[in-house]
Structures are given as C-alpha cells and as structure tokens.
Short mmCIF file of C-alpha atoms in Angstrom, two decimals:
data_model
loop_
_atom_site.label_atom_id
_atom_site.label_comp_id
_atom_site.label_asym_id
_atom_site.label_seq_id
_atom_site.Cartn_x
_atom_site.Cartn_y
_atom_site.Cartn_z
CA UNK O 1 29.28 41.68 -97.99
CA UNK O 2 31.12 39.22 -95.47
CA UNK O 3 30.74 35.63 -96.11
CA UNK O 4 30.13 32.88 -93.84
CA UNK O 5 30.02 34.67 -90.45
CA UNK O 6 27.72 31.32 -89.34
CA UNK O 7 27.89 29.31 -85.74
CA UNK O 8 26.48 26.07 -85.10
CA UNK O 9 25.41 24.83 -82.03
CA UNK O 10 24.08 21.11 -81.27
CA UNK O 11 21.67 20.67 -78.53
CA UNK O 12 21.53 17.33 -76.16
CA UNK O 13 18.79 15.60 -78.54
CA UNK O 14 21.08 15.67 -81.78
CA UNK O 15 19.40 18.42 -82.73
CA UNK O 16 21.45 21.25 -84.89
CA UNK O 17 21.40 25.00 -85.27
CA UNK O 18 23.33 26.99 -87.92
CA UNK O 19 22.70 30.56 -88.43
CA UNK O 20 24.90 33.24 -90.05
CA UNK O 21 24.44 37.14 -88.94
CA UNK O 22 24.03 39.77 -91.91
CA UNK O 23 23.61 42.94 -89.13
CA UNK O 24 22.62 45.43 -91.46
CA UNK O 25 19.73 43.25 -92.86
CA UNK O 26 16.22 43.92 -91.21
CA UNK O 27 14.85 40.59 -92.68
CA UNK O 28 15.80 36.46 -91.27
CA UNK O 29 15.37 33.65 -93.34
CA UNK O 30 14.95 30.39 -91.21
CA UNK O 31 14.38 27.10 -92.60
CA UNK O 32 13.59 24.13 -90.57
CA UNK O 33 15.31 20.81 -92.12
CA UNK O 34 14.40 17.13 -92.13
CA UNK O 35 16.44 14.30 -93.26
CA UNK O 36 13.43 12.67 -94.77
CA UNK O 37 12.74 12.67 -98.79
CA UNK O 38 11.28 10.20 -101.57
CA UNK O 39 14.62 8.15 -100.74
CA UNK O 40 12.87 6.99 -97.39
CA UNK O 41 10.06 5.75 -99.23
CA UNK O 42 8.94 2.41 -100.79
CA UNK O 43 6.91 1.42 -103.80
CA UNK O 44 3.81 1.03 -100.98
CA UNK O 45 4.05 4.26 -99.87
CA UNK O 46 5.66 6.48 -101.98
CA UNK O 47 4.78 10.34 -102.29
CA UNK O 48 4.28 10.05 -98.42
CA UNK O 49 6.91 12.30 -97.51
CA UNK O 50 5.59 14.78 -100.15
CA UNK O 51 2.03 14.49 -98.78
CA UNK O 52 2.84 15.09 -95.31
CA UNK O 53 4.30 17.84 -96.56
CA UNK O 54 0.97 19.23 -97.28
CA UNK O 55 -0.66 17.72 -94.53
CA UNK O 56 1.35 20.00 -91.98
CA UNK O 57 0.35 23.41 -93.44
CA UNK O 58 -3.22 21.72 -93.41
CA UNK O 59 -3.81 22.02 -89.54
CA UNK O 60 -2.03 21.29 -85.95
CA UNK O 61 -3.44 20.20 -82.74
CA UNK O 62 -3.76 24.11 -82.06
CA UNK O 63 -5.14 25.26 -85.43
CA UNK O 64 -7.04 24.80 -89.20
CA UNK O 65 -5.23 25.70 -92.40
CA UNK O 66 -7.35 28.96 -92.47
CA UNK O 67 -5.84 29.80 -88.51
CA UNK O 68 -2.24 29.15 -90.00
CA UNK O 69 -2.54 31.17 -92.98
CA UNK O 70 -3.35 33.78 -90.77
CA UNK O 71 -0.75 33.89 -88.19
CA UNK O 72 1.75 33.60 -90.66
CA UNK O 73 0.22 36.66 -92.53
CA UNK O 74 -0.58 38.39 -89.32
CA UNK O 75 3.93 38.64 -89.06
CA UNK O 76 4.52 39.57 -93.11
CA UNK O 77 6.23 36.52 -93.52
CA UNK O 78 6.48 35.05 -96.74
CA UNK O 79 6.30 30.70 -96.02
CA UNK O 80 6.76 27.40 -97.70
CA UNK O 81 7.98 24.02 -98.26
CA UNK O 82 9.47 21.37 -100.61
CA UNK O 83 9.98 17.77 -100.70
CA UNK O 84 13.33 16.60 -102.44
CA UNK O 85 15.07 12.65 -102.89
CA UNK O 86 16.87 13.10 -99.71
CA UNK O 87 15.40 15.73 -97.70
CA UNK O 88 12.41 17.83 -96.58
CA UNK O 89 12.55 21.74 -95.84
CA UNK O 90 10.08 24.11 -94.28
CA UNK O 91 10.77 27.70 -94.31
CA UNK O 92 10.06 31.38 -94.23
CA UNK O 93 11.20 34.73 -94.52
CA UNK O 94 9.98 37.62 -92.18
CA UNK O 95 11.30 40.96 -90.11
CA UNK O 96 13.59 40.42 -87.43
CA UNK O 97 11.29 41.19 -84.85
CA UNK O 98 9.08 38.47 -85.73
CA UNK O 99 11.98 35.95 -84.37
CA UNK O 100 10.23 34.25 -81.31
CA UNK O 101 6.93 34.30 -83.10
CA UNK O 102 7.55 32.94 -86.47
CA UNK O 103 10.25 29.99 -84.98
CA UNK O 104 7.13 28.72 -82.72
CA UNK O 105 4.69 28.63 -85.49
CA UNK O 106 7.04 26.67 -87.44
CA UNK O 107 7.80 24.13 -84.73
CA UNK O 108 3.83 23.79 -84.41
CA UNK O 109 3.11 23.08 -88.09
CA UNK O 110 6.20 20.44 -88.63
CA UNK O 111 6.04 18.94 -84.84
CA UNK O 112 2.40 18.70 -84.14
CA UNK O 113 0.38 17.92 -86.58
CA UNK O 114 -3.22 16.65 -86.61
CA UNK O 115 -3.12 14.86 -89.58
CA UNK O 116 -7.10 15.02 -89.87
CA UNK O 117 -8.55 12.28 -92.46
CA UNK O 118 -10.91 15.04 -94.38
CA UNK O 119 -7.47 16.81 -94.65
CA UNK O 120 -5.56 13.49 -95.70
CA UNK O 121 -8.76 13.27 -98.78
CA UNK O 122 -8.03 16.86 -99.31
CA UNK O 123 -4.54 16.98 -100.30
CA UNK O 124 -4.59 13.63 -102.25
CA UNK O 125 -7.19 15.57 -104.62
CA UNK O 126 -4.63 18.74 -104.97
CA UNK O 127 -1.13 16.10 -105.47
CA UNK O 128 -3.35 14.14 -107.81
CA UNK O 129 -3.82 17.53 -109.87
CA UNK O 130 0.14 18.13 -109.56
CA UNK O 131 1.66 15.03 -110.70
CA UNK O 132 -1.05 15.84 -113.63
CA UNK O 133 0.80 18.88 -114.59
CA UNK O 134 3.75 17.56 -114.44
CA UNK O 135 2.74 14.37 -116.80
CA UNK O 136 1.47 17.08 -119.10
CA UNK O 137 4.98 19.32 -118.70
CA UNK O 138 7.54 16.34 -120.77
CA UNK O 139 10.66 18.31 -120.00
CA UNK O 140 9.64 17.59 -116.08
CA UNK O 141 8.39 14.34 -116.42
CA UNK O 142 10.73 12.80 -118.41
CA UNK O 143 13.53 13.14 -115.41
CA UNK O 144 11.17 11.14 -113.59
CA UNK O 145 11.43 8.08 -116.39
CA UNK O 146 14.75 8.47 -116.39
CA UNK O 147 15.27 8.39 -112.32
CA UNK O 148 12.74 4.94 -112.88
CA UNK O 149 14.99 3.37 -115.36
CA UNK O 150 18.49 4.42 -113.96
CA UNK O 151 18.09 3.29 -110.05
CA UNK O 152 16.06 0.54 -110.77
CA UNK O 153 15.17 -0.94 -107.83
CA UNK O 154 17.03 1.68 -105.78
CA UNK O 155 14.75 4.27 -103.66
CA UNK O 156 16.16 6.51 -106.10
CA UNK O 157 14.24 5.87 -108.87
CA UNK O 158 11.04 6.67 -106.72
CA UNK O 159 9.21 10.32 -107.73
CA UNK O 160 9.30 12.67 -105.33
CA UNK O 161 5.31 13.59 -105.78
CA UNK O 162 4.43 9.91 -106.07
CA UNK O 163 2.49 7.64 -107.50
CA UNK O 164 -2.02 7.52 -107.88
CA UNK O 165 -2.23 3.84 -106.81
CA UNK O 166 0.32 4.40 -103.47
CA UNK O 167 -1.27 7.48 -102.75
CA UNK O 168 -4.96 6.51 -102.83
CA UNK O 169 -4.19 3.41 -100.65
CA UNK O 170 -2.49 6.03 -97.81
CA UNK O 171 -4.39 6.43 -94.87
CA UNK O 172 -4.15 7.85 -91.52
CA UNK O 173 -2.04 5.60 -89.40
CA UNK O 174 0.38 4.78 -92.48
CA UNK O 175 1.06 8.88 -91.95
CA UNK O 176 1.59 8.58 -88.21
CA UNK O 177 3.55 5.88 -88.35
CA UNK O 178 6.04 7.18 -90.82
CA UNK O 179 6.05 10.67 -89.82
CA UNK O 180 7.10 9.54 -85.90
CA UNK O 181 9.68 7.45 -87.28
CA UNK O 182 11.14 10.20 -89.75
CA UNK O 183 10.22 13.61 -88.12
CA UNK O 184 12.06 13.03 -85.05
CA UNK O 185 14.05 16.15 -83.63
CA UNK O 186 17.56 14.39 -84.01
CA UNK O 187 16.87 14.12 -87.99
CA UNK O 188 16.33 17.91 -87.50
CA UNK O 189 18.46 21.22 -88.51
CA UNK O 190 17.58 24.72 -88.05
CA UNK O 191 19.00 27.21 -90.40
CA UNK O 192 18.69 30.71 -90.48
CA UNK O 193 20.35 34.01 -92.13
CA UNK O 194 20.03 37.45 -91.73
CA UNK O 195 19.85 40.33 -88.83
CA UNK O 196 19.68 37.25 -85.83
CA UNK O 197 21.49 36.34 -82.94
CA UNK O 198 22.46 32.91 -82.59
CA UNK O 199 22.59 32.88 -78.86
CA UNK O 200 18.88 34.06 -79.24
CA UNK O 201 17.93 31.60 -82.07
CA UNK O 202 19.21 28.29 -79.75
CA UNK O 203 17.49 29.99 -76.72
CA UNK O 204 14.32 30.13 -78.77
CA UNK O 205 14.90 26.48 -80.43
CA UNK O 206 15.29 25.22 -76.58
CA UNK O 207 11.82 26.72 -75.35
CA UNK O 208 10.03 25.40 -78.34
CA UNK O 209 11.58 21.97 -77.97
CA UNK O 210 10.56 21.72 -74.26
CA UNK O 211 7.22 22.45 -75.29
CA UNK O 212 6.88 19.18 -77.32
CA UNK O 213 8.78 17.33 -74.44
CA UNK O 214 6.29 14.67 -74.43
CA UNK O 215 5.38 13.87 -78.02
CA UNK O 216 5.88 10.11 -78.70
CA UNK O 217 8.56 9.46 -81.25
CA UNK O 218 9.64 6.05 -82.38
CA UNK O 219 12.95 4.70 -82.71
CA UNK O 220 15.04 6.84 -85.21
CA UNK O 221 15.58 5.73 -88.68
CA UNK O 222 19.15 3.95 -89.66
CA UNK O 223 21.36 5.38 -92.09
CA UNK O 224 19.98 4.34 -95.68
CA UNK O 225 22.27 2.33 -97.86
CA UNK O 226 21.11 0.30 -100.65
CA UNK O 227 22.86 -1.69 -103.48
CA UNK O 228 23.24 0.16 -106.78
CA UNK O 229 23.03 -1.76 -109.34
CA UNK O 230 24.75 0.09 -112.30
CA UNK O 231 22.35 -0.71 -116.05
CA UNK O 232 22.63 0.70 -119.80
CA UNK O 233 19.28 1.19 -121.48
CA UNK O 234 17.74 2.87 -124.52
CA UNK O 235 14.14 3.49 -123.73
CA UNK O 236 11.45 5.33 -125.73
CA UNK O 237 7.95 6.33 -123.88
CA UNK O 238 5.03 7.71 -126.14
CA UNK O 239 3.63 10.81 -125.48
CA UNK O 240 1.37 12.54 -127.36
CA UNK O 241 3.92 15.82 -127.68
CA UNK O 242 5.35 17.67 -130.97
CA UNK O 243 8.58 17.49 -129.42
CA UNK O 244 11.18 14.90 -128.35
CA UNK O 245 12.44 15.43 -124.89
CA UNK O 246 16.13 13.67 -124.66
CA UNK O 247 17.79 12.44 -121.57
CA UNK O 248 21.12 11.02 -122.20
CA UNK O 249 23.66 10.33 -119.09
CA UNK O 250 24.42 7.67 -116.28
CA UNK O 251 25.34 7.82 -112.73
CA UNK O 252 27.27 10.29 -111.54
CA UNK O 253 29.38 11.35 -108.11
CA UNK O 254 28.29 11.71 -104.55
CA UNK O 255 28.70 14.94 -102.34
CA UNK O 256 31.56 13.54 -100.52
CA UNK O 257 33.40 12.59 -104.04
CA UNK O 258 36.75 13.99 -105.18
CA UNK O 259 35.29 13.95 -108.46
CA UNK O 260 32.36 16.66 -106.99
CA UNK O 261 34.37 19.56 -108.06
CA UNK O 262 35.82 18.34 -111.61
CA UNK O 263 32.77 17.04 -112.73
CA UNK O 264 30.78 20.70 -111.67
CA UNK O 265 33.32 22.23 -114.03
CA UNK O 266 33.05 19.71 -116.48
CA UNK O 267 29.30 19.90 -116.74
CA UNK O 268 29.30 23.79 -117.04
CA UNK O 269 32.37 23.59 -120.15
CA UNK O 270 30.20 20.91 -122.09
CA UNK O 271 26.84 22.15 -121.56
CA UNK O 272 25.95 24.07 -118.87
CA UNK O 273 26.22 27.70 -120.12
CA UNK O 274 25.35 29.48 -123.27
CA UNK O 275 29.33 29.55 -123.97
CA UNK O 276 29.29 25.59 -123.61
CA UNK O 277 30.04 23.50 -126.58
CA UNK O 278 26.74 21.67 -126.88
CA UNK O 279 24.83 24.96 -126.60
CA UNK O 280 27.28 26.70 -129.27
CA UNK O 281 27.05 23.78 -131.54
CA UNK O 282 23.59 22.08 -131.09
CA UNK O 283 21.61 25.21 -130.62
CA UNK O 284 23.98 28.76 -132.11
CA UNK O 285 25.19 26.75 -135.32
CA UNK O 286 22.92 23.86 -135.60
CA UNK O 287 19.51 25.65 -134.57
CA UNK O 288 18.17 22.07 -133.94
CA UNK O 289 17.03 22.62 -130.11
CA UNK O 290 15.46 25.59 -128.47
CA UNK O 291 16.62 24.17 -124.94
CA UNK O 292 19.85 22.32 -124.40
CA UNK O 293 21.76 21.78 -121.41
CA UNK O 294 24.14 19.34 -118.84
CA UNK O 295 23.66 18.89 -115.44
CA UNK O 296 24.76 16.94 -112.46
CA UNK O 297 22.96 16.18 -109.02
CA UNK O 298 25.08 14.71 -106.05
CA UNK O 299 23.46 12.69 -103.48
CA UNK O 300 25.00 11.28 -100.07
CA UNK O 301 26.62 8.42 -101.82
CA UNK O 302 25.76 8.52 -105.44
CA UNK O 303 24.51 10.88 -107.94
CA UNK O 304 23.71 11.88 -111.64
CA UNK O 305 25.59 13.30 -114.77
CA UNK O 306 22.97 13.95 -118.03
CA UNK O 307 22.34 15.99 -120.89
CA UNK O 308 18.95 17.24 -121.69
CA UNK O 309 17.84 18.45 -125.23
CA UNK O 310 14.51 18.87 -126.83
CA UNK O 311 13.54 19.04 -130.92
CA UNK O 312 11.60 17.93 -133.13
CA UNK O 313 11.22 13.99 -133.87
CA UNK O 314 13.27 14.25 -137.34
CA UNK O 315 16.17 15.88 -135.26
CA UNK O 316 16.16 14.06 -132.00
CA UNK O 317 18.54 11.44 -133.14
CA UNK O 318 20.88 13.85 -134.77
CA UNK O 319 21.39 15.76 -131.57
CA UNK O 320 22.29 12.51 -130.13
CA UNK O 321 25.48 12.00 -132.57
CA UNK O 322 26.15 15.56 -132.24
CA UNK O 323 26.57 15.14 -128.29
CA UNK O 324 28.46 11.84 -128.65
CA UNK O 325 30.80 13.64 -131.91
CA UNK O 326 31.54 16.71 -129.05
CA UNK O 327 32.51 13.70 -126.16
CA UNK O 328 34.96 12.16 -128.79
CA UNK O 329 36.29 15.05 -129.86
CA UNK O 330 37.30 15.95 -126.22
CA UNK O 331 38.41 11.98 -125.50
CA UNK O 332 40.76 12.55 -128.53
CA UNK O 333 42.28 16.51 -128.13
CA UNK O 334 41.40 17.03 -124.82
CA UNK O 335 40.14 20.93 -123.48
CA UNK O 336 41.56 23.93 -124.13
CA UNK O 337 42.75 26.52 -121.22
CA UNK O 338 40.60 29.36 -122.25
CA UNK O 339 37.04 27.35 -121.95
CA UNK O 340 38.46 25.37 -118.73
CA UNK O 341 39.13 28.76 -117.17
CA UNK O 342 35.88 30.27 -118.67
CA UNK O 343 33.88 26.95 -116.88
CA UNK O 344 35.45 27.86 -113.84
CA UNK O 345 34.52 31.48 -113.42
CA UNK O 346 31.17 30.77 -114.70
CA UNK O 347 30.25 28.04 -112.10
CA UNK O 348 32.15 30.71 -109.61
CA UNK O 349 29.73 33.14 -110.40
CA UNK O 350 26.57 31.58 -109.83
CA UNK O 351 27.98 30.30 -106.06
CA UNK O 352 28.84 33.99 -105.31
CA UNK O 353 25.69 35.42 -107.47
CA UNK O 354 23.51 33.05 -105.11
CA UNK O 355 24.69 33.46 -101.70
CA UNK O 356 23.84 37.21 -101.80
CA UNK O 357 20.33 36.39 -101.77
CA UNK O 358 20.00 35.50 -97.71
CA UNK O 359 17.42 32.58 -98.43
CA UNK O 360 19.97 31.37 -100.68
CA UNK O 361 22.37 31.22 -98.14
CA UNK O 362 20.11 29.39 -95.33
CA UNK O 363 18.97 26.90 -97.70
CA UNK O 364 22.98 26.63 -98.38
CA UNK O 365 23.50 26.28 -94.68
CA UNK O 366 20.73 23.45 -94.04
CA UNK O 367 21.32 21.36 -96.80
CA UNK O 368 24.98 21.06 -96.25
CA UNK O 369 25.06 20.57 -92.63
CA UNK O 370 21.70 18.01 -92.75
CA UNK O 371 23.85 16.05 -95.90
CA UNK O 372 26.81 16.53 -95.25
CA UNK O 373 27.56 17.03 -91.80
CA UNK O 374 29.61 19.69 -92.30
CA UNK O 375 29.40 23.06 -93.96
CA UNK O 376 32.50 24.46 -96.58
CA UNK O 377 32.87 28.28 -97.01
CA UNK O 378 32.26 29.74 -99.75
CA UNK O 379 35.98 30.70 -99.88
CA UNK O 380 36.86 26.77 -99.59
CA UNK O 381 34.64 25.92 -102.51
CA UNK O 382 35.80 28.78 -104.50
CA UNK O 383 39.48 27.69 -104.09
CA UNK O 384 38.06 23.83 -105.01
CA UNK O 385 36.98 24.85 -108.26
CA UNK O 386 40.60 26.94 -109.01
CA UNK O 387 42.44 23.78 -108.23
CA UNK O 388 40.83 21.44 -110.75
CA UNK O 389 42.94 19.76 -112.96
CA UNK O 390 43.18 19.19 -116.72
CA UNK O 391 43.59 16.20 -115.98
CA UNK O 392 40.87 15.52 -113.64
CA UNK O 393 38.22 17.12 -116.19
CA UNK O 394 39.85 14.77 -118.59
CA UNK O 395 39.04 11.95 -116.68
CA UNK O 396 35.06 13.08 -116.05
CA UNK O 397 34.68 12.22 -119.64
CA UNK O 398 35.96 8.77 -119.25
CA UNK O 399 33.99 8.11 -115.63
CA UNK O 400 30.84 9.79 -116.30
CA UNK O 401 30.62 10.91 -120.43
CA UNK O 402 31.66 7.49 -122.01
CA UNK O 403 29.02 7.07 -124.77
CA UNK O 404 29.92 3.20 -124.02
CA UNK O 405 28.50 3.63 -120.58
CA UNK O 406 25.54 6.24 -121.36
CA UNK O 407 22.00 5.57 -121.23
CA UNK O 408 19.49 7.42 -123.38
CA UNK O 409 15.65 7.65 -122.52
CA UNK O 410 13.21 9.74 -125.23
CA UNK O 411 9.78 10.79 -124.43
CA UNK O 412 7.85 12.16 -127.34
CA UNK O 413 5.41 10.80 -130.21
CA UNK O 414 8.86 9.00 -131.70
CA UNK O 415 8.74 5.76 -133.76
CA UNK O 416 10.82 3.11 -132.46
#
C-alpha cells in the first residue's frame, strides 16, 4: 500500500483541502476540521466548544436531529465528532458514490446551525450525565486534576467536557457569539482518504461554500499565546475508590520541538510498551499495578510528559520510588542499544500499523495540516525516529524525567 499520495489545495477564504487517493478502496473517509478546542475557552464558558459540538448534530436551519440521523443513514455512512484542547473534528465514513451528498450534509450540520434553546437544555442534560461518568471512571478523571494543577491558570488546564456551573449559565447568544467567532471557514480544513478525486473534492468544497456565501461571521480569532507558568506540586484528591490512580510528570515538548521525536522514543523505552522498563519491573516482577504506562501529548507550543499507574493504597507510594529508582538508574548508566532500537521499531510500528486504517490516515492528514501547517510523510517521520540520538534520549531524562522537576497528583481514598 502506497503512502502519502495526498494534494492540498487552499481556496481564496484560507480555507484548506487535503485528501490522499487509495484507488482500489470503494470507501472515503472525510473529516471536516476546526481550529477551535477547550484551549479557546475561559473559566465562564468552558465546555462550550464541546457543547456546540452536540448542538450541531442536534438540528440546522434545514433539519431536526431525527431528519439528520436519517440522511446520514439514508448514504450508509458511519458519522461523528470529538472535541479535543486544541481542536474540533467532524467526520464520517461512507461509499464513494456518496461524495457530493455526504460533503453537503456535513457543511450543513457544522456551518448552519440552529442552535434551538430546547436543544441547548437538551444537551446540557446528556454532557451533565458524561462528565458524571467520567468523575466516576478515576483513571479518566484524574488527567483532568492533573491538566487543573499543571497549567494553572493557562487555558490548558480547562476540561475539555467542562464544568456544571459554566455550563448551566450558557445560553443562546453566548453560543452564537462564540461559534461565529471560532467556526469561521478560514479556521477550517477538509480532509479526506480513500477512492476520491481531489479535483472533485475542491470542486465540491467550492459549491458548498458558495452556498453559505452570506452567513455573518465575525472577525477571526488571533493566534492564542498565553504565559506558562512552570509549578511543582504534590496533590492528593479523595475519592471514594479501592484504588490509587497515580499521575506523576511535568510539562513536556511542543509539535514543532526538536525534542518531539527523542522524547516519543523515550516515552515508549521507559513505559510505553509491555517490553518497557516500568511495565517489566512495576507490573512482570513487582505485580504491584494491573495498568502502568508513559505517555506524552504535544500541543502547538507546549505539551506533556507523565507516567500513569494504578494499585492499591498500601502500594501507591512504592510504585512511586520504583519509577524514580528506574529514572536514576538511567541518569547514572545511561540506555542500552538493544531497548533504544527495540523503542524505535515499536513506536515505528504503531505509525505504520495506524495509517493502514484510511480514517486513521485522514484524521492524520487534518490534524497535522490544521496544527501544524504542514503535513510530514510517513517516510519523513519514520527516518526521524532512526536518527535519534543516545544522546538526545539521554537528555529527555534530564528535560522532562528529573524527579527534581516532577509533579505527582493521587486520586484515591489515600491518607495524606
């Protein structure tokens, strides 16, 4: 299978189309990307950009909930959306032939929504329910204490679902006024994969665009940049659980950092496969946590590097000197060749493993070109992660694993 076979094309309004062309697929995936997430959001209204993200599968000017259901249905396709810190995708899978018809529907639902206040009521009953589940799922929720006590301050530390007290006090014109000011077809990419043309795709994109000609849309939103103000804490929330969830890291690398690549590897060595040291160690020979594991998330110009670990309360503070025995022990011999080429491969693996899938590869597409401006084959990322140092994953422990620097939140029924 051919990789990266993608064009882009960006039309007079700022607007951007990226599509790659699998011929012998009979299937398109096509996502429809805004550059508007919890980041965009204040303490007064946060979990808007998750709620409008309800609110535009909930009816347009054209048509109810029930009437969208139904066309989408009507073409086979399989729809849906998600809210993330940075950015907002809607998307859907369908047969080829269902191109022209599937592309307008989703300009309708994102571009012209109605935004109706019984709808509004509606959906702030159903996120109500969700942010439940996730306050009663502690290896979720705890992410979201740790977001709140890392960027303090910083849009960052905001939940993506959002909070009861900003949500209840949302009402109809707060959603208009955001959504025209975030929604606007210059913070817009369209991404597809699979058995499509791009000439066809940007013809299509054009016609639907000149249909919404006159929408009103207000002045677009400025870059974001906000201080970061870099903290150490040790935090415990109660919860009434029979396990301790652990979060243990600081702040990490942005997308456009040199240290993006090193610090991947570096994750995926120390714990982010069942070969890694803290899952051999804290989980094979110690047996202390069913679910162990490091991770890092990049954003535009900042990001995260953690560890995660779960046990019981008699155990959670062991695993903590068992993580910060494995960082000195790497600060003082260094890695070995075998596991540094093992990381590699591994994190190699899943990129190729994932970009067979062809949603995979649009939502690769989107992200990177909405983000980043810019989209790296998969050859060009493969050769990235070959030509990572020793040195360079020696230095990841130093930036971002420095127990010194490292900030530790617990979640659990734990004594102080």
């Amino acid at each position: 299978m051919k990789f990266d076979d993608y064009h882009i094309t960006e039309l007079d309004n700022g607007l951007k189309v990226i599509s790659e062309t699998i011929p012998h697929f009979r299937s398109i995936s096509l996502g429809l990307w805004i550059s508007a997430g919890s980041r965009n959001e204040n303490k007064s209204n946060n979990g808007i950009t998750h709620l409008i993200e309800h609110l535009l599968f909930k009816g347009t000017k054209k048509r109810g909930y029930r009437d969208i259901a139904i066309a989408f249905d009507s073409i086979g396709a399989e729809y849906n959306a998600f809210t993330d810190k940075e950015n907002s995708c809607f998307y859907a899978d369908f047969i080829d032939s269902h191109l022209t018809a599937c592309l307008q529907l989703l300009f309708e639902v994102v571009f012209s929504p109605s935004f109706e206040p019984l709808n509004v009521e509606t959906e702030k009953k159903v996120i109500y329910e969700e942010i439940k589940m996730v306050e009663d799922t502690p290896s979720e929720n705890i992410f979201n204490y740790f977001y709140q006590d890392l960027f303090k301050g910083h849009p960052l530390s905001l939940s993506v679902l959002g909070r009861l007290k900003s949500l209840k006090a949302m009402g109809q014109r707060e959603i208009w006024e955001y959504f025209r000011k975030n929604y606007s077809m210059d913070h817009c990419i369209i991404s597809a994969a699979g058995n499509i043309s791009h000439y066809q795709l940007v013809q299509e994109v054009k016609r639907n665009m000149a249909e919404l000609e006159n929408e009103e849309w207000l002045e677009s939103q400025a870059s974001l940049k906000f201080k970061l103000n870099k903290v150490k804490f040790r935090n415990i929330y109660k919860a009434r659980t029979k396990a301790v969830h652990i979060c243990y890291g600081q702040i990490g690398c942005s997308r456009i950092s040199n240290d993006r690549y090193p610090l991947s590897v570096f994750t995926t060595l120390f714990g982010g496969s069942m070969s890694s040291r803290l899952f051999q160690k804290i989980r094979e020979e110690e047996g202390l946590s069913y679910s162990i594991y490091s991770a890092n998330s990049q954003y535009t110009d900042t990001g995260v590097a953690l560890t995660y670990a779960a046990s019981s309360p008699e155990n959670s503070l062991k695993i903590i000197d068992l993580i910060e025995d494995e960082l000195k022990k790497i600060r003082h011999s260094g890695l070995n060749q075998e596991e540094i080429t093992r990381a590699k491969e591994n994190l190699k693996g899943s990129i190729v493993l994932n970009v067979e899938d062809i949603s995979s590869r649009m939502f690769r597409m989107g992200k990177a070109l909405l983000v980043d401006k810019k989209v790296l084959t998969i050859d060009d990322i493969l050769k990235k992660i070959d030509n990572v140092t020793n040195r360079q994953l020696n230095d990841m422990v130093d930036k971002y694993y420095n127990p010194d620097n490292m900030s530790l939140v617990l979640l659990g029924d734990l004594k102080e």
